[in-house]
Amino acid sequence: YERIVAETYDQIQALLEEEAQHQMVLSSIVYELDELYKMEYQYGMISMVPGSSISAGIPSYPASFGGGMHIGIDYAAGYGTSILAPANGVIISSVNVCENDTGYNLGSRCGYVEGKGMAAGGNQLRMIMSVNGIMFGLIAFHMQYNSVHEEGVVTQGTVIGRVDSSGNSTGAHCHIELFYLGKGEPEDIPTYLDKGYTVGFNLGYNTSSLCYNRGSAPCRLDGRDYFGVSEVKLVWKNYGR
């Protein structure tokens, strides 16, 4: 009985320490998100991978790739090409664990880190941005080892990583997913943070997560409508309500 009590006590203490550490991380990121609101107001987003070409878009791969569902934008570019922050924002998690890249890594599951990264995404990051009074989430995959920007506040145009083929990839490119999170009021920060710590901002990898199917936050947007656009707007006739 005493042994079981002691073991249970140790387990409780370990859980309390883990929760305390988690709360410290949350407090730090909430502070950084608050700092985001104090930064220069952003009306639009710049292109994330200048000089790249789009090899696959939403909602499917091109027929030349064999088709199949694809809920993101693939920017094909040479190894080491800079990936830029499209707007002022906060990187809330980053993964930098995939060292070996053969260029053709089909089926690789590298990149999964609990609470930080999605399996097969390779070296990656998640980011929250406030643009023209709208809150956006962003995920970028397949980055070069040791190029992924650390967590914290970044400004528009900052290099947040470099193109590679880490994770489930068949060549150098950056897979980017853009999410509509809401109106972007400061009191909503904890909600954005909670969504950011789930896979795909609390959405599954399916076409029902697209804004024109879902019609409410959170939902996936087509990045081609936002990256490189000087003034971001949500035109709901294109997405529904």
Tab-separated table of C-alpha atoms in Angstrom:
chain	number	residue	atom	x	y	z
A	1	TYR	CA	0.000	0.000	0.000
A	2	GLU	CA	2.754	2.448	0.952
A	3	ARG	CA	4.644	1.607	-2.262
A	4	ILE	CA	1.557	2.306	-4.389
A	5	VAL	CA	0.924	5.581	-2.544
A	6	ALA	CA	4.560	6.639	-3.080
A	7	GLU	CA	4.444	5.781	-6.799
A	8	THR	CA	1.160	7.652	-7.205
A	9	TYR	CA	2.604	10.679	-5.429
A	10	ASP	CA	5.639	10.664	-7.744
A	11	GLN	CA	3.356	10.475	-10.786
A	12	ILE	CA	1.283	13.407	-9.513
A	13	GLN	CA	4.413	15.476	-8.889
A	14	ALA	CA	5.710	14.710	-12.384
A	15	LEU	CA	2.383	15.788	-13.900
A	16	LEU	CA	2.348	18.991	-11.842
A	17	GLU	CA	5.893	19.834	-12.967
A	18	GLU	CA	4.969	19.149	-16.597
A	19	GLU	CA	1.873	21.367	-16.300
A	20	ALA	CA	3.916	24.146	-14.674
A	21	GLN	CA	6.429	24.028	-17.527
A	22	HIS	CA	3.592	24.103	-20.071
A	23	GLN	CA	2.063	27.145	-18.369
A	24	MET	CA	5.423	28.929	-18.475
A	25	VAL	CA	5.608	28.334	-22.232
A	26	LEU	CA	2.025	29.532	-22.668
A	27	SER	CA	2.681	32.670	-20.626
A	28	SER	CA	5.745	33.476	-22.714
A	29	ILE	CA	3.884	33.044	-26.013
A	30	VAL	CA	0.844	35.013	-24.776
A	31	TYR	CA	3.249	37.854	-23.994
A	32	GLU	CA	4.750	37.607	-27.483
A	33	LEU	CA	1.302	37.593	-29.082
A	34	ASP	CA	0.473	40.694	-27.075
A	35	GLU	CA	3.661	42.272	-28.460
A	36	LEU	CA	2.396	41.447	-31.953
A	37	TYR	CA	-0.529	43.827	-31.482
A	38	LYS	CA	1.899	46.647	-30.676
A	39	MET	CA	3.844	46.205	-33.921
A	40	GLU	CA	3.313	48.228	-37.078
A	41	TYR	CA	-0.106	47.524	-38.602
A	42	GLN	CA	-0.001	45.136	-41.555
A	43	TYR	CA	-2.503	45.364	-44.418
A	44	GLY	CA	-1.171	42.644	-46.693
A	45	MET	CA	1.144	39.665	-47.011
A	46	ILE	CA	4.293	39.405	-49.103
A	47	SER	CA	5.262	36.333	-51.132
A	48	MET	CA	6.857	33.676	-48.935
A	49	VAL	CA	9.213	32.065	-51.466
A	50	PRO	CA	10.213	34.724	-54.020
A	51	GLY	CA	11.119	33.333	-57.435
A	52	SER	CA	9.411	29.996	-56.821
A	53	SER	CA	6.746	28.254	-58.870
A	54	ILE	CA	3.613	26.557	-57.556
A	55	SER	CA	3.896	22.833	-58.215
A	56	ALA	CA	0.662	21.860	-56.432
A	57	GLY	CA	-2.304	23.777	-55.071
A	58	ILE	CA	-5.696	23.285	-53.419
A	59	PRO	CA	-7.689	20.997	-53.349
A	60	SER	CA	-5.684	18.348	-55.251
A	61	TYR	CA	-2.362	17.497	-56.837
A	62	PRO	CA	-2.180	18.061	-60.606
A	63	ALA	CA	-2.936	15.081	-62.836
A	64	SER	CA	0.762	14.869	-63.753
A	65	PHE	CA	1.439	14.073	-60.087
A	66	GLY	CA	-1.258	11.402	-60.040
A	67	GLY	CA	-3.990	13.579	-58.542
A	68	GLY	CA	-5.139	13.038	-54.958
A	69	MET	CA	-6.173	15.445	-52.221
A	70	HIS	CA	-3.797	18.299	-51.404
A	71	ILE	CA	-4.848	20.887	-48.800
A	72	GLY	CA	-2.000	23.352	-49.125
A	73	ILE	CA	0.275	25.180	-51.567
A	74	ASP	CA	3.606	23.683	-52.712
A	75	TYR	CA	6.247	26.234	-53.692
A	76	ALA	CA	8.985	24.541	-55.728
A	77	ALA	CA	12.400	26.220	-55.500
A	78	GLY	CA	16.069	25.308	-55.264
A	79	TYR	CA	17.602	23.892	-52.101
A	80	GLY	CA	18.425	26.656	-49.639
A	81	THR	CA	16.010	29.226	-51.105
A	82	SER	CA	14.837	31.628	-48.386
A	83	ILE	CA	11.331	31.267	-46.946
A	84	LEU	CA	10.043	34.611	-45.654
A	85	ALA	CA	7.515	35.559	-43.001
A	86	PRO	CA	4.573	36.921	-45.029
A	87	ALA	CA	3.601	39.344	-42.233
A	88	ASN	CA	4.441	40.294	-38.668
A	89	GLY	CA	3.686	37.375	-36.405
A	90	VAL	CA	4.657	34.936	-33.689
A	91	ILE	CA	6.199	31.526	-34.319
A	92	ILE	CA	4.499	29.382	-31.688
A	93	SER	CA	6.293	26.105	-32.414
A	94	SER	CA	9.163	24.865	-34.552
A	95	VAL	CA	10.649	21.462	-35.359
A	96	ASN	CA	14.257	20.906	-36.393
A	97	VAL	CA	14.923	17.163	-36.067
A	98	CYS	CA	15.304	15.865	-39.653
A	99	GLU	CA	19.035	15.820	-40.441
A	100	ASN	CA	19.218	13.516	-43.451
A	101	ASP	CA	17.645	14.526	-46.744
A	102	THR	CA	18.113	12.301	-49.767
A	103	GLY	CA	15.908	14.506	-51.952
A	104	TYR	CA	13.402	11.675	-52.432
A	105	ASN	CA	11.883	10.836	-49.075
A	106	LEU	CA	8.488	9.458	-50.064
A	107	GLY	CA	6.870	7.835	-47.033
A	108	SER	CA	9.164	9.477	-44.481
A	109	ARG	CA	7.453	10.217	-41.167
A	110	CYS	CA	10.138	12.564	-39.927
A	111	GLY	CA	8.901	15.715	-38.229
A	112	TYR	CA	6.537	14.451	-35.579
A	113	VAL	CA	7.146	16.093	-32.222
A	114	GLU	CA	4.216	15.942	-29.829
A	115	GLY	CA	2.550	19.330	-29.523
A	116	LYS	CA	4.885	20.915	-32.067
A	117	GLY	CA	4.938	19.181	-35.439
A	118	MET	CA	2.906	17.043	-37.807
A	119	ALA	CA	4.235	13.667	-38.932
A	120	ALA	CA	5.820	13.656	-42.398
A	121	GLY	CA	6.129	17.464	-42.376
A	122	GLY	CA	9.875	17.336	-41.869
A	123	ASN	CA	11.492	20.404	-40.358
A	124	GLN	CA	8.577	22.794	-39.894
A	125	LEU	CA	7.002	25.624	-37.947
A	126	ARG	CA	3.630	27.068	-36.949
A	127	MET	CA	2.940	30.777	-36.890
A	128	ILE	CA	0.146	33.193	-35.960
A	129	MET	CA	-0.216	36.553	-37.739
A	130	SER	CA	-2.487	39.598	-37.449
A	131	VAL	CA	-3.124	41.195	-40.861
A	132	ASN	CA	-5.633	43.981	-41.531
A	133	GLY	CA	-7.627	43.111	-38.401
A	134	ILE	CA	-7.788	39.399	-39.242
A	135	MET	CA	-5.973	36.603	-37.415
A	136	PHE	CA	-4.256	33.954	-39.527
A	137	GLY	CA	-2.435	30.746	-38.738
A	138	LEU	CA	0.294	29.296	-40.936
A	139	ILE	CA	2.180	26.007	-41.177
A	140	ALA	CA	5.315	25.535	-43.306
A	141	PHE	CA	6.808	22.071	-44.026
A	142	HIS	CA	9.924	20.379	-45.493
A	143	MET	CA	12.504	22.971	-44.415
A	144	GLN	CA	16.261	22.614	-44.373
A	145	TYR	CA	17.871	21.249	-41.213
A	146	ASN	CA	19.116	24.007	-38.887
A	147	SER	CA	17.333	26.717	-40.890
A	148	VAL	CA	14.021	26.756	-38.972
A	149	HIS	CA	13.480	29.990	-37.060
A	150	GLU	CA	13.113	29.630	-33.310
A	151	GLU	CA	9.874	30.429	-31.510
A	152	GLY	CA	9.084	34.084	-30.907
A	153	VAL	CA	8.097	37.325	-32.626
A	154	VAL	CA	9.172	37.856	-36.264
A	155	THR	CA	8.632	40.774	-38.627
A	156	GLN	CA	7.436	40.685	-42.220
A	157	GLY	CA	10.230	39.578	-44.561
A	158	THR	CA	12.256	37.781	-41.887
A	159	VAL	CA	13.845	34.538	-43.148
A	160	ILE	CA	11.996	31.849	-41.180
A	161	GLY	CA	13.554	28.856	-42.946
A	162	ARG	CA	15.033	27.523	-46.186
A	163	VAL	CA	13.651	25.198	-48.840
A	164	ASP	CA	14.552	21.519	-48.589
A	165	SER	CA	12.938	18.105	-48.957
A	166	SER	CA	12.773	16.887	-45.352
A	167	GLY	CA	9.887	14.642	-44.325
A	168	ASN	CA	7.476	13.044	-46.812
A	169	SER	CA	8.741	14.764	-49.955
A	170	THR	CA	10.010	13.871	-53.418
A	171	GLY	CA	11.965	17.047	-54.128
A	172	ALA	CA	12.884	20.520	-52.953
A	173	HIS	CA	9.787	22.548	-52.090
A	174	CYS	CA	7.934	24.221	-49.212
A	175	HIS	CA	4.401	23.112	-48.384
A	176	ILE	CA	2.418	25.953	-46.808
A	177	GLU	CA	-1.049	25.908	-45.254
A	178	LEU	CA	-2.885	29.128	-44.378
A	179	PHE	CA	-5.737	29.281	-41.850
A	180	TYR	CA	-8.425	31.851	-41.061
A	181	LEU	CA	-8.683	32.052	-37.267
A	182	GLY	CA	-11.034	34.973	-36.668
A	183	LYS	CA	-11.282	38.731	-36.272
A	184	GLY	CA	-8.094	39.071	-34.282
A	185	GLU	CA	-9.194	40.672	-31.024
A	186	PRO	CA	-6.585	40.641	-28.215
A	187	GLU	CA	-8.951	38.847	-25.838
A	188	ASP	CA	-9.040	35.922	-28.284
A	189	ILE	CA	-5.312	35.216	-27.861
A	190	PRO	CA	-5.774	32.131	-25.611
A	191	THR	CA	-8.144	30.622	-28.187
A	192	TYR	CA	-5.663	31.112	-31.019
A	193	LEU	CA	-2.949	29.625	-28.874
A	194	ASP	CA	-4.984	26.532	-28.066
A	195	LYS	CA	-5.757	26.002	-31.747
A	196	GLY	CA	-2.122	26.500	-32.636
A	197	TYR	CA	-1.051	23.682	-30.385
A	198	THR	CA	-3.272	21.155	-32.144
A	199	VAL	CA	-2.572	19.486	-35.462
A	200	GLY	CA	-3.649	21.755	-38.291
A	201	PHE	CA	-5.138	24.413	-35.990
A	202	ASN	CA	-7.802	22.017	-34.721
A	203	LEU	CA	-8.733	20.824	-38.222
A	204	GLY	CA	-8.358	17.484	-39.931
A	205	TYR	CA	-6.550	17.099	-43.236
A	206	ASN	CA	-9.651	17.001	-45.423
A	207	THR	CA	-11.582	19.140	-47.902
A	208	SER	CA	-14.301	19.852	-45.342
A	209	SER	CA	-11.729	22.034	-43.537
A	210	LEU	CA	-11.574	24.452	-46.492
A	211	CYS	CA	-13.228	27.806	-45.806
A	212	TYR	CA	-15.522	27.567	-48.834
A	213	ASN	CA	-16.877	24.317	-47.368
A	214	ARG	CA	-16.694	25.127	-43.665
A	215	GLY	CA	-17.521	28.840	-43.768
A	216	SER	CA	-16.330	29.717	-40.267
A	217	ALA	CA	-13.140	29.990	-38.230
A	218	PRO	CA	-10.953	28.043	-38.025
A	219	CYS	CA	-10.736	26.965	-41.659
A	220	ARG	CA	-8.165	26.569	-44.441
A	221	LEU	CA	-7.636	29.286	-47.047
A	222	ASP	CA	-6.002	29.142	-50.457
A	223	GLY	CA	-2.701	30.927	-49.927
A	224	ARG	CA	-2.621	32.020	-53.569
A	225	ASP	CA	-5.364	34.537	-52.713
A	226	TYR	CA	-3.287	36.129	-49.920
A	227	PHE	CA	0.476	35.846	-50.437
A	228	GLY	CA	1.744	38.802	-52.429
A	229	VAL	CA	-1.520	40.732	-51.936
A	230	SER	CA	-1.151	44.313	-50.696
A	231	GLU	CA	-4.430	44.470	-48.743
A	232	VAL	CA	-5.878	41.307	-47.257
A	233	LYS	CA	-9.654	40.914	-47.258
A	234	LEU	CA	-11.960	37.997	-46.562
A	235	VAL	CA	-14.434	37.955	-49.422
A	236	TRP	CA	-17.120	35.713	-48.013
A	237	LYS	CA	-18.888	35.272	-51.341
A	238	ASN	CA	-15.906	33.053	-52.177
A	239	TYR	CA	-15.947	31.130	-48.921
A	240	GLY	CA	-19.540	31.041	-47.721
A	241	ARG	CA	-20.545	31.858	-44.156
